[in-house]
């Protein structure tokens, strides 16, 4: 459908005029794809009877099949005169076009008709002066217009409205035409007029029943399969929506039929024995049957709807595993539902399920992403397409399983089978799968040929052939780009233009393959070795299996087999030319072993040549050539085997001579530096290495000495390793010895050297060598372990001492303030680690077997004592630095100490005192820091006093202590200035409130210190107001004082106690004035109640109360009660 569709002409003419549109706006509106679908659905679907056009919120046009909501502008309503498809021939006579004003227009028309116009026209007093019949005709027209509006409004809301005859509204049912008793009581009425009124009422009821029958019949004839019959592809949600709306509307119709007015219509036609009474009964019956059907279908569709909603929320990768569950719900629906177990309905539902998964698959693939993936990265897109194909195949398989299961159940008499053709269900799905398979083929080809971009050919003409291949690749990219740029949706099976593009693409790929064959033929011609030809096969293996390329390259594959035979001949020639040259073999392993390794490499070369043949064997199927290649390979293997046997024999003889020399050498010996070493260790290692090579060569026959050494090679290897380990431990002790440690181990070292001399007298051939070595090794290891443990203890002590520098003797609390004194945790660590140091020294004394009084041990303790004292010095230095830095205004970032400013009877004071308490606190902290040095016990036995005494003499620590006290003096001066500034409020706590109030009542102010007497002037209400407002200003000023002030960036002064006390004083001052005014109010009220019983108050009552309220003072309840009286 396009903008030139002649069916749109009546709509265009009306909309352009009503909405004042220019032609270009209309053309853009109808050219949009979504709008074209809406117009096509309206024109081509019988059940779509209304179309609405309006301006959207963004001033653009919008069209819908439902009445737009929340629209206050004009709405063009296009309605069909009947349920028919609109063609260009009947467009003008079958379309009714109206203009309404937003969604409230119909409600307005209905309300005006029901509440104003119709009651007015039906009033005889209003229409008495009109010509006969005019009022009735006008009333009939307006009632018809109102009913049409009600019907249309209900249709917009998706409901069926049954209009009632308005004659019911004006008919008195208490004067029923068949009520004889009442008829006799009203003998004064005009009987002829009554008969005429009854006839009109019966006629109106008959007409209403006819209209009801048409509306109900039209609604009941609606079927959910209509979109399928119209060629659309509905989803299951439309099926669920259809039945839910049907059930809802049937309930709505039922309520209308059961209403009092509908019962009045039924009563009229029943009592009049109208022929339409049976029609009305048929309507009741049809609605009840339809309601039963809708309830059954809606109930049984719910599990399927819930399952589909659950599936729609899943990742696409999970759909395939849930297809069986979806089809199981469809099968259960077929079995359980009384009204849905019809082939026509289940076919429609299954089509909708297929449409849902087709739509989900299309959204997952996204046609534009598929086309873009052809150029950018076809791999992920191909994976997605394969996933979709697998998922949809799972859907078909699940459908087939359900069908088979129902057939088995039919045989058992459980349920009816699906006897409809399967293609009615899956024909859309099959078309979509066919399209996906075509896309998969294209992606596979693209993925194969896309690898040409990474192809680089070597050789003399390699650059040229690479350029040609790149040309093929570039043309391939052009073809793929052209295919991806085609203006079509590849995942839309209805878009046949994509098939035309695919056919053209396959023709282009065939041409590229022929060009690629030409390049490969020449590249194979340039290959000078089987390896290069095999690499070429591996490089282009992704395209060689394509039939056209494989047929054209068969001659070159035959040539490759010939090259493989030549390569085997060259391997044999290399063996004959190099087998007597020892330089050919490796220099990093025994000569014999190298010779064996060389022959093994030749064999691997022959096997590698054979593997080149295996590369093309699947492409070349000549069995004769294959047998020839295998025979030549076996000949070379036999030749190499003979050479290896001769090498093994020579190796056995030489190895026996080397082993005889080694067995006569002593085990260990000293070098010039006094270090131990294993005698001829390099020759022994070489012999053992050759014996290990022999163990891998099972065919080597050993002679007596070599055989003897080979037999006990594991023991000798173990003994050699033990000796090496023992020598290493011995040398380590000598190499790492400390000067203070050497006198402690001198005696043990001499004893050990005497026992090791026995190993220097024994050779490898002596009996019991391993046992002897184990004994000496245990002694050396014990000595090494002892010294190593002592050294580990020394390292542990050093680590402990160094760790003291990281202790926090002083640290902040949770409010970033310094805690009082050093932390007990740090003290505990120093005590415990000091004891640990003492224990470690005692352990080392036991390990070194030293006497407490020996000079060597005393020097050793002094060495440790120096380390401990240095660690404590670093701890104290760091702690005092912490204190000094945190009292430095330039480096301190948070308060270190805190004081409070309080208001006491004597005035404002700091707590603790800045001059005394804070100084004492800092001195206590410094003392605690020094006390930490006294906690570890003294290690040295030759030095007196604890570490604290020694460290208190340190100039560096004393200088830091003086710096701390100097900064305390600076902050003390700043704190006093702060307190002096706040003493401006001192009059509040120094003045006597009783005396000040007495002066105020006498002189209306407070006398100055110089004034002894003044003129008595009683205060006025304004004087009270002045004093109260002055106190309120002071209160606000005090309330805005900071909670906390930090002096010199390290002393935190808490002003809140001072501020709270001062605010309380101000309140007391204000209370003096307000209490006096309250007494004045109390006296005034007493005078008013006593009517002249006393003198009048000197303050106006009303102004006084207003002043008190402004001051925030509420009158007591008894005064407020008197005031109201």
PDB file of N, CA and C in Angstrom, residues 305-364:
ATOM      1  N   UNK A 305      -0.578 -19.089  28.525  1.00  0.00           N
ATOM      2  CA  UNK A 305      -0.175 -17.684  28.527  1.00  0.00           C
ATOM      3  C   UNK A 305       0.948 -17.443  29.534  1.00  0.00           C
ATOM      4  N   UNK A 306       0.811 -18.012  30.715  1.00  0.00           N
ATOM      5  CA  UNK A 306       1.851 -17.835  31.732  1.00  0.00           C
ATOM      6  C   UNK A 306       3.165 -18.460  31.277  1.00  0.00           C
ATOM      7  N   UNK A 307       3.084 -19.625  30.652  1.00  0.00           N
ATOM      8  CA  UNK A 307       4.314 -20.268  30.181  1.00  0.00           C
ATOM      9  C   UNK A 307       4.980 -19.442  29.095  1.00  0.00           C
ATOM     10  N   UNK A 308       4.174 -18.925  28.160  1.00  0.00           N
ATOM     11  CA  UNK A 308       4.756 -18.106  27.089  1.00  0.00           C
ATOM     12  C   UNK A 308       5.349 -16.817  27.646  1.00  0.00           C
ATOM     13  N   UNK A 309       4.681 -16.215  28.617  1.00  0.00           N
ATOM     14  CA  UNK A 309       5.242 -15.009  29.224  1.00  0.00           C
ATOM     15  C   UNK A 309       6.554 -15.327  29.922  1.00  0.00           C
ATOM     16  N   UNK A 310       6.621 -16.493  30.570  1.00  0.00           N
ATOM     17  CA  UNK A 310       7.872 -16.900  31.213  1.00  0.00           C
ATOM     18  C   UNK A 310       8.966 -17.122  30.175  1.00  0.00           C
ATOM     19  N   UNK A 311       8.607 -17.752  29.070  1.00  0.00           N
ATOM     20  CA  UNK A 311       9.586 -18.023  28.018  1.00  0.00           C
ATOM     21  C   UNK A 311      10.071 -16.724  27.386  1.00  0.00           C
ATOM     22  N   UNK A 312       9.160 -15.763  27.207  1.00  0.00           N
ATOM     23  CA  UNK A 312       9.545 -14.507  26.578  1.00  0.00           C
ATOM     24  C   UNK A 312      10.534 -13.731  27.432  1.00  0.00           C
ATOM     25  N   UNK A 313      10.569 -13.973  28.737  1.00  0.00           N
ATOM     26  CA  UNK A 313      11.507 -13.273  29.605  1.00  0.00           C
ATOM     27  C   UNK A 313      12.885 -13.938  29.617  1.00  0.00           C
ATOM     28  N   UNK A 314      12.997 -15.122  29.008  1.00  0.00           N
ATOM     29  CA  UNK A 314      14.270 -15.847  29.029  1.00  0.00           C
ATOM     30  C   UNK A 314      15.222 -15.292  27.979  1.00  0.00           C
ATOM     31  N   UNK A 315      16.495 -15.626  28.177  1.00  0.00           N
ATOM     32  CA  UNK A 315      17.475 -15.380  27.137  1.00  0.00           C
ATOM     33  C   UNK A 315      17.175 -16.319  25.962  1.00  0.00           C
ATOM     34  N   UNK A 316      17.536 -15.866  24.758  1.00  0.00           N
ATOM     35  CA  UNK A 316      17.186 -16.677  23.594  1.00  0.00           C
ATOM     36  C   UNK A 316      17.863 -18.043  23.659  1.00  0.00           C
ATOM     37  N   UNK A 317      19.070 -18.086  24.253  1.00  0.00           N
ATOM     38  CA  UNK A 317      19.782 -19.356  24.314  1.00  0.00           C
ATOM     39  C   UNK A 317      19.032 -20.403  25.133  1.00  0.00           C
ATOM     40  N   UNK A 318      18.067 -19.978  25.962  1.00  0.00           N
ATOM     41  CA  UNK A 318      17.325 -20.920  26.793  1.00  0.00           C
ATOM     42  C   UNK A 318      16.039 -21.409  26.138  1.00  0.00           C
ATOM     43  N   UNK A 319      15.663 -20.821  24.997  1.00  0.00           N
ATOM     44  CA  UNK A 319      14.356 -21.131  24.418  1.00  0.00           C
ATOM     45  C   UNK A 319      14.276 -22.583  23.955  1.00  0.00           C
ATOM     46  N   UNK A 320      15.348 -23.083  23.329  1.00  0.00           N
ATOM     47  CA  UNK A 320      15.300 -24.428  22.763  1.00  0.00           C
ATOM     48  C   UNK A 320      14.955 -25.487  23.794  1.00  0.00           C
ATOM     49  N   UNK A 321      15.455 -25.315  25.016  1.00  0.00           N
ATOM     50  CA  UNK A 321      15.191 -26.297  26.061  1.00  0.00           C
ATOM     51  C   UNK A 321      13.790 -26.179  26.638  1.00  0.00           C
ATOM     52  N   UNK A 322      13.053 -25.117  26.275  1.00  0.00           N
ATOM     53  CA  UNK A 322      11.711 -24.905  26.831  1.00  0.00           C
ATOM     54  C   UNK A 322      10.612 -25.103  25.788  1.00  0.00           C
ATOM     55  N   UNK A 323      10.977 -25.515  24.578  1.00  0.00           N
ATOM     56  CA  UNK A 323       9.961 -25.721  23.543  1.00  0.00           C
ATOM     57  C   UNK A 323       9.017 -26.868  23.909  1.00  0.00           C
ATOM     58  N   UNK A 324       9.579 -27.929  24.470  1.00  0.00           N
ATOM     59  CA  UNK A 324       8.740 -29.073  24.842  1.00  0.00           C
ATOM     60  C   UNK A 324       7.723 -28.672  25.899  1.00  0.00           C
ATOM     61  N   UNK A 325       8.129 -27.803  26.834  1.00  0.00           N
ATOM     62  CA  UNK A 325       7.201 -27.358  27.873  1.00  0.00           C
ATOM     63  C   UNK A 325       6.067 -26.526  27.274  1.00  0.00           C
ATOM     64  N   UNK A 326       6.384 -25.689  26.282  1.00  0.00           N
ATOM     65  CA  UNK A 326       5.349 -24.872  25.630  1.00  0.00           C
ATOM     66  C   UNK A 326       4.348 -25.767  24.904  1.00  0.00           C
ATOM     67  N   UNK A 327       4.863 -26.731  24.141  1.00  0.00           N
ATOM     68  CA  UNK A 327       3.969 -27.609  23.393  1.00  0.00           C
ATOM     69  C   UNK A 327       3.171 -28.508  24.338  1.00  0.00           C
ATOM     70  N   UNK A 328       3.723 -28.827  25.481  1.00  0.00           N
ATOM     71  CA  UNK A 328       2.991 -29.620  26.462  1.00  0.00           C
ATOM     72  C   UNK A 328       1.772 -28.847  26.967  1.00  0.00           C
ATOM     73  N   UNK A 329       1.929 -27.526  27.163  1.00  0.00           N
ATOM     74  CA  UNK A 329       0.783 -26.706  27.582  1.00  0.00           C
ATOM     75  C   UNK A 329      -0.278 -26.657  26.488  1.00  0.00           C
ATOM     76  N   UNK A 330       0.142 -26.633  25.224  1.00  0.00           N
ATOM     77  CA  UNK A 330      -0.829 -26.651  24.114  1.00  0.00           C
ATOM     78  C   UNK A 330      -1.577 -27.982  24.108  1.00  0.00           C
ATOM     79  N   UNK A 331      -0.833 -29.053  24.339  1.00  0.00           N
ATOM     80  CA  UNK A 331      -1.468 -30.380  24.355  1.00  0.00           C
ATOM     81  C   UNK A 331      -2.480 -30.476  25.501  1.00  0.00           C
ATOM     82  N   UNK A 332      -2.103 -29.981  26.663  1.00  0.00           N
ATOM     83  CA  UNK A 332      -3.026 -30.012  27.799  1.00  0.00           C
ATOM     84  C   UNK A 332      -4.244 -29.141  27.547  1.00  0.00           C
ATOM     85  N   UNK A 333      -4.054 -28.025  26.856  1.00  0.00           N
ATOM     86  CA  UNK A 333      -5.190 -27.170  26.487  1.00  0.00           C
ATOM     87  C   UNK A 333      -6.162 -27.944  25.599  1.00  0.00           C
ATOM     88  N   UNK A 334      -5.653 -28.688  24.644  1.00  0.00           N
ATOM     89  CA  UNK A 334      -6.473 -29.497  23.730  1.00  0.00           C
ATOM     90  C   UNK A 334      -7.262 -30.549  24.522  1.00  0.00           C
ATOM     91  N   UNK A 335      -6.625 -31.117  25.530  1.00  0.00           N
ATOM     92  CA  UNK A 335      -7.276 -32.179  26.299  1.00  0.00           C
ATOM     93  C   UNK A 335      -8.298 -31.614  27.279  1.00  0.00           C
ATOM     94  N   UNK A 336      -7.984 -30.506  27.921  1.00  0.00           N
ATOM     95  CA  UNK A 336      -8.809 -30.023  29.022  1.00  0.00           C
ATOM     96  C   UNK A 336      -9.996 -29.191  28.565  1.00  0.00           C
ATOM     97  N   UNK A 337      -9.819 -28.399  27.517  1.00  0.00           N
ATOM     98  CA  UNK A 337     -10.858 -27.437  27.146  1.00  0.00           C
ATOM     99  C   UNK A 337     -11.987 -28.133  26.385  1.00  0.00           C
ATOM    100  N   UNK A 338     -13.213 -27.822  26.768  1.00  0.00           N
ATOM    101  CA  UNK A 338     -14.390 -28.387  26.097  1.00  0.00           C
ATOM    102  C   UNK A 338     -14.654 -27.707  24.771  1.00  0.00           C
ATOM    103  N   UNK A 339     -14.327 -26.434  24.665  1.00  0.00           N
ATOM    104  CA  UNK A 339     -14.688 -25.665  23.479  1.00  0.00           C
ATOM    105  C   UNK A 339     -13.497 -25.373  22.579  1.00  0.00           C
ATOM    106  N   UNK A 340     -12.267 -25.563  23.110  1.00  0.00           N
ATOM    107  CA  UNK A 340     -11.094 -25.212  22.284  1.00  0.00           C
ATOM    108  C   UNK A 340     -10.532 -26.407  21.534  1.00  0.00           C
ATOM    109  N   UNK A 341     -11.060 -27.591  21.798  1.00  0.00           N
ATOM    110  CA  UNK A 341     -10.517 -28.794  21.157  1.00  0.00           C
ATOM    111  C   UNK A 341     -11.098 -28.963  19.756  1.00  0.00           C
ATOM    112  N   UNK A 342     -10.921 -27.915  18.962  1.00  0.00           N
ATOM    113  CA  UNK A 342     -11.358 -27.937  17.568  1.00  0.00           C
ATOM    114  C   UNK A 342     -10.139 -27.707  16.689  1.00  0.00           C
ATOM    115  N   UNK A 343      -9.994 -28.466  15.610  1.00  0.00           N
ATOM    116  CA  UNK A 343      -8.801 -28.308  14.768  1.00  0.00           C
ATOM    117  C   UNK A 343      -8.587 -26.885  14.287  1.00  0.00           C
ATOM    118  N   UNK A 344      -9.690 -26.197  13.923  1.00  0.00           N
ATOM    119  CA  UNK A 344      -9.513 -24.849  13.389  1.00  0.00           C
ATOM    120  C   UNK A 344      -8.897 -23.927  14.436  1.00  0.00           C
ATOM    121  N   UNK A 345      -9.314 -24.071  15.685  1.00  0.00           N
ATOM    122  CA  UNK A 345      -8.774 -23.193  16.726  1.00  0.00           C
ATOM    123  C   UNK A 345      -7.348 -23.575  17.120  1.00  0.00           C
ATOM    124  N   UNK A 346      -7.075 -24.871  17.251  1.00  0.00           N
ATOM    125  CA  UNK A 346      -5.735 -25.276  17.662  1.00  0.00           C
ATOM    126  C   UNK A 346      -4.728 -24.986  16.564  1.00  0.00           C
ATOM    127  N   UNK A 347      -5.154 -25.086  15.290  1.00  0.00           N
ATOM    128  CA  UNK A 347      -4.261 -24.736  14.179  1.00  0.00           C
ATOM    129  C   UNK A 347      -3.903 -23.260  14.247  1.00  0.00           C
ATOM    130  N   UNK A 348      -4.915 -22.428  14.493  1.00  0.00           N
ATOM    131  CA  UNK A 348      -4.654 -20.987  14.606  1.00  0.00           C
ATOM    132  C   UNK A 348      -3.703 -20.714  15.770  1.00  0.00           C
ATOM    133  N   UNK A 349      -3.942 -21.372  16.915  1.00  0.00           N
ATOM    134  CA  UNK A 349      -3.082 -21.152  18.071  1.00  0.00           C
ATOM    135  C   UNK A 349      -1.648 -21.592  17.794  1.00  0.00           C
ATOM    136  N   UNK A 350      -1.507 -22.772  17.162  1.00  0.00           N
ATOM    137  CA  UNK A 350      -0.163 -23.245  16.853  1.00  0.00           C
ATOM    138  C   UNK A 350       0.539 -22.323  15.859  1.00  0.00           C
ATOM    139  N   UNK A 351      -0.223 -21.798  14.890  1.00  0.00           N
ATOM    140  CA  UNK A 351       0.374 -20.815  13.983  1.00  0.00           C
ATOM    141  C   UNK A 351       0.844 -19.584  14.747  1.00  0.00           C
ATOM    142  N   UNK A 352       0.023 -19.150  15.714  1.00  0.00           N
ATOM    143  CA  UNK A 352       0.398 -17.968  16.497  1.00  0.00           C
ATOM    144  C   UNK A 352       1.641 -18.241  17.333  1.00  0.00           C
ATOM    145  N   UNK A 353       1.748 -19.462  17.892  1.00  0.00           N
ATOM    146  CA  UNK A 353       2.953 -19.815  18.640  1.00  0.00           C
ATOM    147  C   UNK A 353       4.175 -19.790  17.725  1.00  0.00           C
ATOM    148  N   UNK A 354       4.009 -20.352  16.525  1.00  0.00           N
ATOM    149  CA  UNK A 354       5.116 -20.306  15.561  1.00  0.00           C
ATOM    150  C   UNK A 354       5.459 -18.863  15.208  1.00  0.00           C
ATOM    151  N   UNK A 355       4.421 -18.052  15.011  1.00  0.00           N
ATOM    152  CA  UNK A 355       4.671 -16.642  14.690  1.00  0.00           C
ATOM    153  C   UNK A 355       5.417 -15.941  15.821  1.00  0.00           C
ATOM    154  N   UNK A 356       5.076 -16.308  17.075  1.00  0.00           N
ATOM    155  CA  UNK A 356       5.760 -15.698  18.211  1.00  0.00           C
ATOM    156  C   UNK A 356       7.245 -16.010  18.177  1.00  0.00           C
ATOM    157  N   UNK A 357       7.601 -17.273  17.962  1.00  0.00           N
ATOM    158  CA  UNK A 357       9.006 -17.630  17.977  1.00  0.00           C
ATOM    159  C   UNK A 357       9.721 -17.153  16.717  1.00  0.00           C
ATOM    160  N   UNK A 358       8.987 -17.035  15.626  1.00  0.00           N
ATOM    161  CA  UNK A 358       9.585 -16.419  14.439  1.00  0.00           C
ATOM    162  C   UNK A 358       9.910 -14.963  14.732  1.00  0.00           C
ATOM    163  N   UNK A 359       8.942 -14.270  15.346  1.00  0.00           N
ATOM    164  CA  UNK A 359       9.174 -12.861  15.680  1.00  0.00           C
ATOM    165  C   UNK A 359      10.317 -12.720  16.681  1.00  0.00           C
ATOM    166  N   UNK A 360      10.328 -13.599  17.714  1.00  0.00           N
ATOM    167  CA  UNK A 360      11.416 -13.550  18.691  1.00  0.00           C
ATOM    168  C   UNK A 360      12.758 -13.815  18.027  1.00  0.00           C
ATOM    169  N   UNK A 361      12.785 -14.756  17.099  1.00  0.00           N
ATOM    170  CA  UNK A 361      14.032 -15.072  16.395  1.00  0.00           C
ATOM    171  C   UNK A 361      14.476 -13.902  15.537  1.00  0.00           C
ATOM    172  N   UNK A 362      13.519 -13.249  14.891  1.00  0.00           N
ATOM    173  CA  UNK A 362      13.873 -12.090  14.062  1.00  0.00           C
ATOM    174  C   UNK A 362      14.414 -10.952  14.917  1.00  0.00           C
ATOM    175  N   UNK A 363      13.806 -10.762  16.073  1.00  0.00           N
ATOM    176  CA  UNK A 363      14.325  -9.719  16.966  1.00  0.00           C
ATOM    177  C   UNK A 363      15.719 -10.081  17.461  1.00  0.00           C
ATOM    178  N   UNK A 364      15.952 -11.370  17.742  1.00  0.00           N
ATOM    179  CA  UNK A 364      17.265 -11.801  18.210  1.00  0.00           C
ATOM    180  C   UNK A 364      18.326 -11.629  17.133  1.00  0.00           C
TER     181      UNK A 364
END
